[in-house]
Coordinates of N, CA and C in Angstrom, one line a residue:
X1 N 65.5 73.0 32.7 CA 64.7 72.6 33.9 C 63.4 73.5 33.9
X2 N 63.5 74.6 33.5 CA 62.4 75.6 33.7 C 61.5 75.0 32.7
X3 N 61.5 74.6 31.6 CA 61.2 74.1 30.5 C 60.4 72.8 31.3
X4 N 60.9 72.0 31.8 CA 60.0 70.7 32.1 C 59.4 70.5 33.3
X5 N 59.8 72.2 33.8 CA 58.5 72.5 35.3 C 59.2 72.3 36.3
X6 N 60.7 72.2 36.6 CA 61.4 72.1 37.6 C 62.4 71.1 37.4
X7 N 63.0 70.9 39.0 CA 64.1 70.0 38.8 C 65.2 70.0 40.4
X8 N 66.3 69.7 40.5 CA 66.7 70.1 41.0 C 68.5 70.0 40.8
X9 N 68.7 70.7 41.5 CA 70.3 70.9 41.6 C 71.0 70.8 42.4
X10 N 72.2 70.0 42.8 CA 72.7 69.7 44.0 C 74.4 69.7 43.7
X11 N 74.6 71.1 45.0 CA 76.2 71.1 44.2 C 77.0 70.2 45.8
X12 N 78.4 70.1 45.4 CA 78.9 69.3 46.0 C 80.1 69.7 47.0
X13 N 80.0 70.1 48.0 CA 80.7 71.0 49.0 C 81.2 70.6 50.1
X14 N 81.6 71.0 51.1 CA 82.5 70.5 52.3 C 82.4 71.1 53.6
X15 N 82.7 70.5 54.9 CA 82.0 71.0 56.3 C 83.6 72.0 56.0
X16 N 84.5 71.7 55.1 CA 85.8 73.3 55.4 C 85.0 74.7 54.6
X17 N 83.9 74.4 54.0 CA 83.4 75.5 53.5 C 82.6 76.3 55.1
X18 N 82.3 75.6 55.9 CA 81.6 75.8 56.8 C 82.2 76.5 58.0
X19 N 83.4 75.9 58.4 CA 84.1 76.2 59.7 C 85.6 76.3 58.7
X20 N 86.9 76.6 60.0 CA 88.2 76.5 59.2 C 88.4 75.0 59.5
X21 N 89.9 74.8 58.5 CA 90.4 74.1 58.7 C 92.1 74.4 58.1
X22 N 92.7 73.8 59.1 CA 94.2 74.9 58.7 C 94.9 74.1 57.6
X23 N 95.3 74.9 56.8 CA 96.1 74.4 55.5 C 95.1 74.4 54.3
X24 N 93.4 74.2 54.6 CA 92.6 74.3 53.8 C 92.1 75.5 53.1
X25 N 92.6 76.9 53.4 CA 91.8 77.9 53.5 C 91.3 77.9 51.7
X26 N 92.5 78.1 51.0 CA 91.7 78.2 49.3 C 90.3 77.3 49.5
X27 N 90.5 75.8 49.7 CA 89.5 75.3 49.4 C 88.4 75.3 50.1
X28 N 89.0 75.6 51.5 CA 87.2 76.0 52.4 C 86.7 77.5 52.0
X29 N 87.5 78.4 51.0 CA 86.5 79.4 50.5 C 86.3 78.8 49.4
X30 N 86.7 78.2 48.8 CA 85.8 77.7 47.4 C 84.8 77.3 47.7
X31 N 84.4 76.0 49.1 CA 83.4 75.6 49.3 C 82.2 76.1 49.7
X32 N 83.4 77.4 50.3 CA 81.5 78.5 50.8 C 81.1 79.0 49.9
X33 N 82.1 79.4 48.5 CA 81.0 79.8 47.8 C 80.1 79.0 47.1
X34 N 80.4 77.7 46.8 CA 79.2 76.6 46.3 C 78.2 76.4 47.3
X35 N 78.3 76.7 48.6 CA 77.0 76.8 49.7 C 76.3 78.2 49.2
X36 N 77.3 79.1 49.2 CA 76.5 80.6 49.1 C 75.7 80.2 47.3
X37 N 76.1 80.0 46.4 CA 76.1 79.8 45.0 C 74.3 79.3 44.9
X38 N 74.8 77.6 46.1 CA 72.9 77.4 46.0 C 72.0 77.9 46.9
X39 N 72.4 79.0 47.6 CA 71.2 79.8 48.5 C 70.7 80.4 47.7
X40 N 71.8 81.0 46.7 CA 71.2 82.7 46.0 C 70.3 81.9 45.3
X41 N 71.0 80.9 44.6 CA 70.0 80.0 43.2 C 68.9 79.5 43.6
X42 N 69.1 79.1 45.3 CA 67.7 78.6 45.7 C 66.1 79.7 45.9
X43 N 66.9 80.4 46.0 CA 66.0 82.0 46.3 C 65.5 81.9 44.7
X44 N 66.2 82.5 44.3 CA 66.0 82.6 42.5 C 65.5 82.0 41.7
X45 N 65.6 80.9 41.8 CA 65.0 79.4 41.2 C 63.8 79.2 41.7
X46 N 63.2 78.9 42.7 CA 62.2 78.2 43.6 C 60.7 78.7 42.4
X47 N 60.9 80.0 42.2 CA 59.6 80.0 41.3 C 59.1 79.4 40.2
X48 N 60.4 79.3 39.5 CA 60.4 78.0 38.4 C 60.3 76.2 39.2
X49 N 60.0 76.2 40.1 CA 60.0 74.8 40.6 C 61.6 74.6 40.8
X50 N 62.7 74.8 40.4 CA 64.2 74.4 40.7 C 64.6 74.7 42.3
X51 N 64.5 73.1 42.5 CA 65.4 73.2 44.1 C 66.8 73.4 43.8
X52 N 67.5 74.1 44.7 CA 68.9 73.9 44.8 C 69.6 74.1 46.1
X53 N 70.4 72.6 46.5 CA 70.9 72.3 47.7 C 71.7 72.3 47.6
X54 N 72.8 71.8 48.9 CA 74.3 71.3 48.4 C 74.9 70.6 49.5
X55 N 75.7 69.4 49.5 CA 75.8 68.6 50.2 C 77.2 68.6 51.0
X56 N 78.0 68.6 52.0 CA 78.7 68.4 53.0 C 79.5 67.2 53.4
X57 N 79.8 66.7 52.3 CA 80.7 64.9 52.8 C 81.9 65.5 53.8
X58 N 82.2 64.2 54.5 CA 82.9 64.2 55.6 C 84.0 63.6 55.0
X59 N 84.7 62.8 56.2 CA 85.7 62.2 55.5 C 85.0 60.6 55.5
X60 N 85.3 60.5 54.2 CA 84.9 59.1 53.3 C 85.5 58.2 53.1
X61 N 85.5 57.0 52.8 CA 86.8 55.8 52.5 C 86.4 55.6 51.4
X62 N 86.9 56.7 50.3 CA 87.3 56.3 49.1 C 88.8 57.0 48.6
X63 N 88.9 56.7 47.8 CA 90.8 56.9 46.7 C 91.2 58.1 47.2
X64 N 90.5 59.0 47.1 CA 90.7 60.5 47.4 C 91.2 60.7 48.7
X65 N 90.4 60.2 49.4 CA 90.6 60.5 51.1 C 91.5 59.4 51.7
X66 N 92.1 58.5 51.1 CA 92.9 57.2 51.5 C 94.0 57.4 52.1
X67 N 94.6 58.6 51.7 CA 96.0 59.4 52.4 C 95.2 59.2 54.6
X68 N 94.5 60.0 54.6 CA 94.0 60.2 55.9 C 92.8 58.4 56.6
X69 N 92.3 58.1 55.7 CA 91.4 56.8 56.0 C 92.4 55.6 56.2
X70 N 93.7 55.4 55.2 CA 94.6 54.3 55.7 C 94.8 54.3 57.5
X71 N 94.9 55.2 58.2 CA 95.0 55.0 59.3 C 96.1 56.6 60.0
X72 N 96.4 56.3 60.9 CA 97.4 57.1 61.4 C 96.8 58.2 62.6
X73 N 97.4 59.5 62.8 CA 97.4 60.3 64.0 C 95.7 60.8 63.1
X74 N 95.6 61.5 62.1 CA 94.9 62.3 61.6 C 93.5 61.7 61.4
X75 N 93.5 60.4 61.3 CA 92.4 60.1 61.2 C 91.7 59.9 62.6
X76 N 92.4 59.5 63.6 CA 92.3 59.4 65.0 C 91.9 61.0 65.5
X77 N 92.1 61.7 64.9 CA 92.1 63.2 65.3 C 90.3 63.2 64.7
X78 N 90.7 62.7 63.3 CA 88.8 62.9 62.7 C 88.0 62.0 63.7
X79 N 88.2 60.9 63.6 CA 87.4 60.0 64.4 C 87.1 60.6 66.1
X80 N 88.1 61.1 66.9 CA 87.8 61.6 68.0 C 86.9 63.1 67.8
X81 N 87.0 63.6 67.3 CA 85.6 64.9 66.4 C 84.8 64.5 66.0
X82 N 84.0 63.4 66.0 CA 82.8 62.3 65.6 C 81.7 62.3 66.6
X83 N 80.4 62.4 66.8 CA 79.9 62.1 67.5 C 79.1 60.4 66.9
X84 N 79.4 60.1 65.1 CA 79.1 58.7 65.5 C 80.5 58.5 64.4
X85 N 81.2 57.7 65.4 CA 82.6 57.7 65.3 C 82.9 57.0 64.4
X86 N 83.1 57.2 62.8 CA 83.6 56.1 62.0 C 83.6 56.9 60.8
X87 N 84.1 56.5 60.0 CA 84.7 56.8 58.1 C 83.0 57.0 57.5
X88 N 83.0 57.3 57.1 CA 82.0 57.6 56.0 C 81.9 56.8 54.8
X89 N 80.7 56.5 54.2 CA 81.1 55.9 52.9 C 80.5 56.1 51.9
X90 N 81.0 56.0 50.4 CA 80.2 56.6 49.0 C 78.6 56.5 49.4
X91 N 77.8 55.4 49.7 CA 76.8 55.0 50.0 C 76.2 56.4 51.1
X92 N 76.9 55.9 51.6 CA 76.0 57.4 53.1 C 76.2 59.0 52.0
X93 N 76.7 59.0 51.1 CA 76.6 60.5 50.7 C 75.7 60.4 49.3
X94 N 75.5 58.6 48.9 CA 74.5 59.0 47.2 C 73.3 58.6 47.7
X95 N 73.0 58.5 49.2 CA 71.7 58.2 49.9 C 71.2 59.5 50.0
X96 N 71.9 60.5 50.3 CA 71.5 61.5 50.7 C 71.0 62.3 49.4
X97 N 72.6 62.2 48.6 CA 72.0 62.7 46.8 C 70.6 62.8 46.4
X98 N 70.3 61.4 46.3 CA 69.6 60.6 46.0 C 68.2 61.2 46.4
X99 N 68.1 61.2 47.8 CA 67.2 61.7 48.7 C 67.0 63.3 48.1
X100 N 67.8 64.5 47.8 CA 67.9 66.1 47.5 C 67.1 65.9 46.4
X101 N 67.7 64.8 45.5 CA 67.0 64.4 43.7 C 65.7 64.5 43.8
X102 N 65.5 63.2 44.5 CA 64.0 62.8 44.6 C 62.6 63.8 45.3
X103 N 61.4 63.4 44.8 CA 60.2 63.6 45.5 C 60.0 63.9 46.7
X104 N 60.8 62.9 47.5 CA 60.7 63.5 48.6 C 61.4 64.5 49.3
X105 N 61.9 65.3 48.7 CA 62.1 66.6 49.1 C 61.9 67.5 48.4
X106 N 60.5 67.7 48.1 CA 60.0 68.1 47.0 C 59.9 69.8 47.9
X107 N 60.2 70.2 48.9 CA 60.3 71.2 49.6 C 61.4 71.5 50.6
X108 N 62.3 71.4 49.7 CA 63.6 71.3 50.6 C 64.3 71.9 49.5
X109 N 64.5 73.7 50.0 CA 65.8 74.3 48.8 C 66.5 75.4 49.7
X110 N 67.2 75.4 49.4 CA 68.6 76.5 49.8 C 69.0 76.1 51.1
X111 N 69.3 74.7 51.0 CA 70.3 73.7 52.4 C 71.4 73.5 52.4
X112 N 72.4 73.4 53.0 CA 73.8 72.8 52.8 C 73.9 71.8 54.0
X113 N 74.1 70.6 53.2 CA 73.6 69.2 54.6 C 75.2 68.8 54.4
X114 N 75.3 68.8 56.1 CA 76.7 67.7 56.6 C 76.3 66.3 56.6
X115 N 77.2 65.8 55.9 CA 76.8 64.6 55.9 C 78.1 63.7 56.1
X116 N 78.6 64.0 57.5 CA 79.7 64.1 58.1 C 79.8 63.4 59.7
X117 N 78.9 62.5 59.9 CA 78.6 61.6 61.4 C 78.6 62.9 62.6
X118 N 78.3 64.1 61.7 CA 78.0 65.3 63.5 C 79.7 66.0 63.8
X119 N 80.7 65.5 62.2 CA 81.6 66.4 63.0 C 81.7 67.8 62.6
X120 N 80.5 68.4 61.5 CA 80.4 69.7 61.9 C 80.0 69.8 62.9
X121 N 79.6 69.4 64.2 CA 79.4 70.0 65.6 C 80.1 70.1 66.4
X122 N 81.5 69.9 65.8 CA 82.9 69.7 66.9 C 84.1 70.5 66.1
X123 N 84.9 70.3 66.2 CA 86.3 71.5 65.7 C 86.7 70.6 64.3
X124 N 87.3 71.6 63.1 CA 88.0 70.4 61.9 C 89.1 70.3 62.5
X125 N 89.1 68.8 61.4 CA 90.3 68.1 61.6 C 91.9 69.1 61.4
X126 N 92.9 68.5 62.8 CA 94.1 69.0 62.8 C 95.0 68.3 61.5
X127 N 94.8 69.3 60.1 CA 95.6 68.4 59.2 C 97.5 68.7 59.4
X128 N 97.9 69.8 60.8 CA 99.3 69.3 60.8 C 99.7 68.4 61.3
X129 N 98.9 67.6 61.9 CA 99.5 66.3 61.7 C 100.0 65.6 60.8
X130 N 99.8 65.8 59.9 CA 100.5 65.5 58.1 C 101.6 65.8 58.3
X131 N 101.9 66.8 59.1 CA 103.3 67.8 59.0 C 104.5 67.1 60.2
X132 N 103.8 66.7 61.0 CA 105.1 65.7 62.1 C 104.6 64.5 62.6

């Protein structure tokens, strides 16, 4: 990247990196550190032209998240922590990709975007519900 005068980098992270979520703790500190990972690199990088951001998916209706998106208490739990109340989808998160990639954010580095319908502005999801 330095080589062709910039670029960017967009790592791929979660609102449990942000806030808790119970049962999640390994993986909401993994996720803080791929937030912390593109601050430092965004600091570090920016003189070579390399942006580095990192994005925040919610819960999504794909394969992965299908345990919780088929339906039930837990997703009712996510959806009531919504302020725009509904599932997420691949599209709403390679829009945003898409968007970090491109030109027009040609001044946009060391962010970690929820891209989560606003429920990082409310409490995470109660995953023991899984549990009864």
């Amino acid at each position: 990247m330095r080589a062709n005068g910039g670029g960017s980098i967009i790592g791929m992270s979660s609102g449990a990196g942000a806030f808790p979520h119970r049962f999640l703790w390994a993986y909401g500190a993994s996720k803080a550190g791929i937030d912390m990972l593109c601050k430092s690199a965004a600091d570090e990088l920016g003189v070579d032209g390399i942006r580095v951001n990192s994005v925040q998916p919610g819960i999504v209706d794909d394969e992965l998240m299908e345990f919780i998106t088929a339906g039930g208490a837990l997703l009712d739990n996510y959806i009531a922590n919504m302020p725009i109340a509904r599932v997420g989808t691949v599209e709403d998160i390679a829009e945003a990709v898409r968007f970090l990639a491109g030109p027009e954010s040609s001044w946009i580095t060391g962010v970690n975007l929820p891209i989560d319908g606003g429920h990082h502005l409310r409490s995470g999801a109660n995953y023991e519900l899984l549990f009864g």
